[in-house]
Tab-separated table of N, CA and C in Angstrom:
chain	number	residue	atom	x	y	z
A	245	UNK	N	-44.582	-54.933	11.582
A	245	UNK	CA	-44.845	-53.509	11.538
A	245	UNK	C	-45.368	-53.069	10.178
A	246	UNK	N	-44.684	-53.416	8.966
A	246	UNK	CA	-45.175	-52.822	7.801
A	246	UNK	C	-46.549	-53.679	7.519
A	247	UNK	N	-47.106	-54.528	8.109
A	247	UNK	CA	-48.099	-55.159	7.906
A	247	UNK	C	-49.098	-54.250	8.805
A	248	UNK	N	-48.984	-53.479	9.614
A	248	UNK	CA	-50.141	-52.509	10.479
A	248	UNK	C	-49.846	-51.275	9.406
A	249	UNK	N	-49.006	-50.921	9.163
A	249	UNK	CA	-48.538	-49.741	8.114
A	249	UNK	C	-49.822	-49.921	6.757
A	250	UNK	N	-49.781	-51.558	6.315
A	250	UNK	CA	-50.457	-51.593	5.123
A	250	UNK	C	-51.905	-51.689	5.516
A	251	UNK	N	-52.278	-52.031	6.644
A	251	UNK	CA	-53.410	-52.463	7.151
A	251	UNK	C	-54.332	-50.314	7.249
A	252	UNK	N	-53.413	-49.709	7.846
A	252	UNK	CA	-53.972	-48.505	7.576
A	252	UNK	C	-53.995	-47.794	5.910
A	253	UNK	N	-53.256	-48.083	5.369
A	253	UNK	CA	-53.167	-47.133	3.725
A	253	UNK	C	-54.276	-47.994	3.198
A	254	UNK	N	-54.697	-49.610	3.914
A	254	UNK	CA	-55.614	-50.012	2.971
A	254	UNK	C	-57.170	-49.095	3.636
A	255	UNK	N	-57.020	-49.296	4.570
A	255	UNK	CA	-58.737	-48.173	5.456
A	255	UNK	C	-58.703	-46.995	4.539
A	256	UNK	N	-57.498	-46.521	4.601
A	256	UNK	CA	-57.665	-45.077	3.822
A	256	UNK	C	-58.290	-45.506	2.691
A	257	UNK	N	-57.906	-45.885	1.616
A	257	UNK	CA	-58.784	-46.123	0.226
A	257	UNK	C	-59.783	-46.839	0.790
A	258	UNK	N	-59.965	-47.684	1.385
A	258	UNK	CA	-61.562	-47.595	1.350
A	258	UNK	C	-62.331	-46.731	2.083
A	259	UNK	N	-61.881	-45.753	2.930
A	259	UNK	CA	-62.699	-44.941	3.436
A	259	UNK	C	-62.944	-43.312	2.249
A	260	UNK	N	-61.617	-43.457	1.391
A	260	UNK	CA	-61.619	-42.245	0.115
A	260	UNK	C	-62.462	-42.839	-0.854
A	261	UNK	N	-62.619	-44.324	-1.103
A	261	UNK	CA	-63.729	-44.664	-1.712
A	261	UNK	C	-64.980	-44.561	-1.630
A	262	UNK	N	-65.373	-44.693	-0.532
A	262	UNK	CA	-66.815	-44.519	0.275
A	262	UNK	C	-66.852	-43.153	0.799
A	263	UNK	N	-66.109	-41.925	0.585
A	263	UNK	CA	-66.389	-40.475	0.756
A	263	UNK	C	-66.866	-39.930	-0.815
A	264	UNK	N	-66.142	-40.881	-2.126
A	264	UNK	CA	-66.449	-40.403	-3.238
A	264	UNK	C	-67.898	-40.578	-3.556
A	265	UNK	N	-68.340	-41.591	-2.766
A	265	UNK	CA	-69.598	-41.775	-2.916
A	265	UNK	C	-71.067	-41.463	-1.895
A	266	UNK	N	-70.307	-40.523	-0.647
A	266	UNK	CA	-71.010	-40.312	0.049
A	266	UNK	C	-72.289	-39.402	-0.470
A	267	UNK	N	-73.378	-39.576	0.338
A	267	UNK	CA	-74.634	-38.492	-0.271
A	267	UNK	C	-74.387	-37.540	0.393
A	268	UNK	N	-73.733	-37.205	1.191
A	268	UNK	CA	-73.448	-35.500	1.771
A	268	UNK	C	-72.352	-35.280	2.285
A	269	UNK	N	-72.197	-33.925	2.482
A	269	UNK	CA	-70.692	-33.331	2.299
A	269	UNK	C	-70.126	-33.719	3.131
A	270	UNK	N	-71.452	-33.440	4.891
A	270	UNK	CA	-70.867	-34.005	5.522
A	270	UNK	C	-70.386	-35.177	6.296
A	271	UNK	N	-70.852	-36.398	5.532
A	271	UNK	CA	-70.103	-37.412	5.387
A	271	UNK	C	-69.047	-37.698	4.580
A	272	UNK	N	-69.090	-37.067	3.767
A	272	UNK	CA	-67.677	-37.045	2.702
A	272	UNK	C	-66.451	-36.401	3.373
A	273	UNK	N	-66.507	-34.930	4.209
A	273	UNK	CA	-65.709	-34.618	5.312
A	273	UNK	C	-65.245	-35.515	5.970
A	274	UNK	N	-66.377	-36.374	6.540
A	274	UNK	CA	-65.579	-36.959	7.887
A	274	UNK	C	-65.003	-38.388	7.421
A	275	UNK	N	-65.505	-38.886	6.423
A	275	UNK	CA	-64.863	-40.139	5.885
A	275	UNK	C	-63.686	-39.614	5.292
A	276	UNK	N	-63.169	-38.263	4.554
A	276	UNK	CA	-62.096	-37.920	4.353
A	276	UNK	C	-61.172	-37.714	5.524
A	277	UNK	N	-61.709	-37.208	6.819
A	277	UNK	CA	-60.862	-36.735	8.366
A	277	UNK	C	-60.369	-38.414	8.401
A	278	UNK	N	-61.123	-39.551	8.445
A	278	UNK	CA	-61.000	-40.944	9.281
A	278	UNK	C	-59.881	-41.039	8.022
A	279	UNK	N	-59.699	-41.014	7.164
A	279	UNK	CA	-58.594	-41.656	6.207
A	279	UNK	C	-57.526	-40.638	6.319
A	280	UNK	N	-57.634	-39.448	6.530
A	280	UNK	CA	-56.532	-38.705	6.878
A	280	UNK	C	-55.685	-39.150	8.289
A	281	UNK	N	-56.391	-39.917	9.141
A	281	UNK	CA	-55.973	-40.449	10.171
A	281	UNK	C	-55.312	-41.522	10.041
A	282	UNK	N	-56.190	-42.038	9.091
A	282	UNK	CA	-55.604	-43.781	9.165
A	282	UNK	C	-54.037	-43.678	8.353
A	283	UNK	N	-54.133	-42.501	7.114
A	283	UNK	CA	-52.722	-42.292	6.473
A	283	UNK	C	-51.409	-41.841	7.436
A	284	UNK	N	-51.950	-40.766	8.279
A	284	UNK	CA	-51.083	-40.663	9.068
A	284	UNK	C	-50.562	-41.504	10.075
A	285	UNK	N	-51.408	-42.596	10.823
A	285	UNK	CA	-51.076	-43.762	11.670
A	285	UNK	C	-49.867	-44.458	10.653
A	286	UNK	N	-50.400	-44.746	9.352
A	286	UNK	CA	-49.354	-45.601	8.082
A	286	UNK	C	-48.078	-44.974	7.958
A	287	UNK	N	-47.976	-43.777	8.224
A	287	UNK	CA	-46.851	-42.424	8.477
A	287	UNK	C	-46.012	-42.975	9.435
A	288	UNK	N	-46.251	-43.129	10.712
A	288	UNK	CA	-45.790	-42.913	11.768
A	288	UNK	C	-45.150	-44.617	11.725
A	289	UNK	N	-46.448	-45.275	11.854
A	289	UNK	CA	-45.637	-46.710	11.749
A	289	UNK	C	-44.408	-47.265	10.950
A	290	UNK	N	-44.497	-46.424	9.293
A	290	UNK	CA	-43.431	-46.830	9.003
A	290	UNK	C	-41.922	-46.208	8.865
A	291	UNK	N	-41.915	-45.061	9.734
A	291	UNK	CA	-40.995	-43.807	10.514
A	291	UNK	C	-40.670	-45.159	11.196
A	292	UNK	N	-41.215	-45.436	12.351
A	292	UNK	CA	-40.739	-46.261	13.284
A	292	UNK	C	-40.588	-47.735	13.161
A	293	UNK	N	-40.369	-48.551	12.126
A	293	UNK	CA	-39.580	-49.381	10.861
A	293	UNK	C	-38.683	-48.672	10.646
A	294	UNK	N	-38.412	-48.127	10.247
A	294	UNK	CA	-37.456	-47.204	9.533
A	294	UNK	C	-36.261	-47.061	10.587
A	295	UNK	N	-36.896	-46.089	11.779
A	295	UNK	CA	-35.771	-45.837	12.679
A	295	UNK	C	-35.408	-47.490	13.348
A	296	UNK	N	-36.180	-48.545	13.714
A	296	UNK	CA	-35.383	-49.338	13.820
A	296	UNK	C	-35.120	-50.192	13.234
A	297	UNK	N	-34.675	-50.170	11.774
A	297	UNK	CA	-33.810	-50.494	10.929
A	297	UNK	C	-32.544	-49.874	10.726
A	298	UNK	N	-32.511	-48.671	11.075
A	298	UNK	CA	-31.292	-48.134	11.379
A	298	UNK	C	-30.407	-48.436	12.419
A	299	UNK	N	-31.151	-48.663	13.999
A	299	UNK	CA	-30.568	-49.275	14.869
A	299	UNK	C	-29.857	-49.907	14.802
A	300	UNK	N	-30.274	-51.796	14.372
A	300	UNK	CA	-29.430	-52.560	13.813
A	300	UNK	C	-28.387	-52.961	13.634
């Protein structure tokens, strides 16, 4: 699980990397929306690590 967790926080920086360098805004938008996604997927996955580590 924390290995899909890291697999998204890593998309995010490279997709915040490649928005810093986009030639227009609105690619810089939407490469910022796709990493806002991918952070939040990294969110959720490691909520649910979490809760079942508590299980246990």
């Amino acid at each position: 699980m924390l290995g899909r967790a890291l697999m998204h926080v890593r998309a995010a920086i490279a997709l915040r990397d490649c928005a810093a360098s986009a030639p227009s805004d609105i690619e810089r938008h939407l490469l910022m929306k796709v990493a806002a996604i991918h952070e939040a997927r990294a969110r959720k996955v490691l909520r649910a690590s979490q809760s079942q580590g508590r299980r246990r």
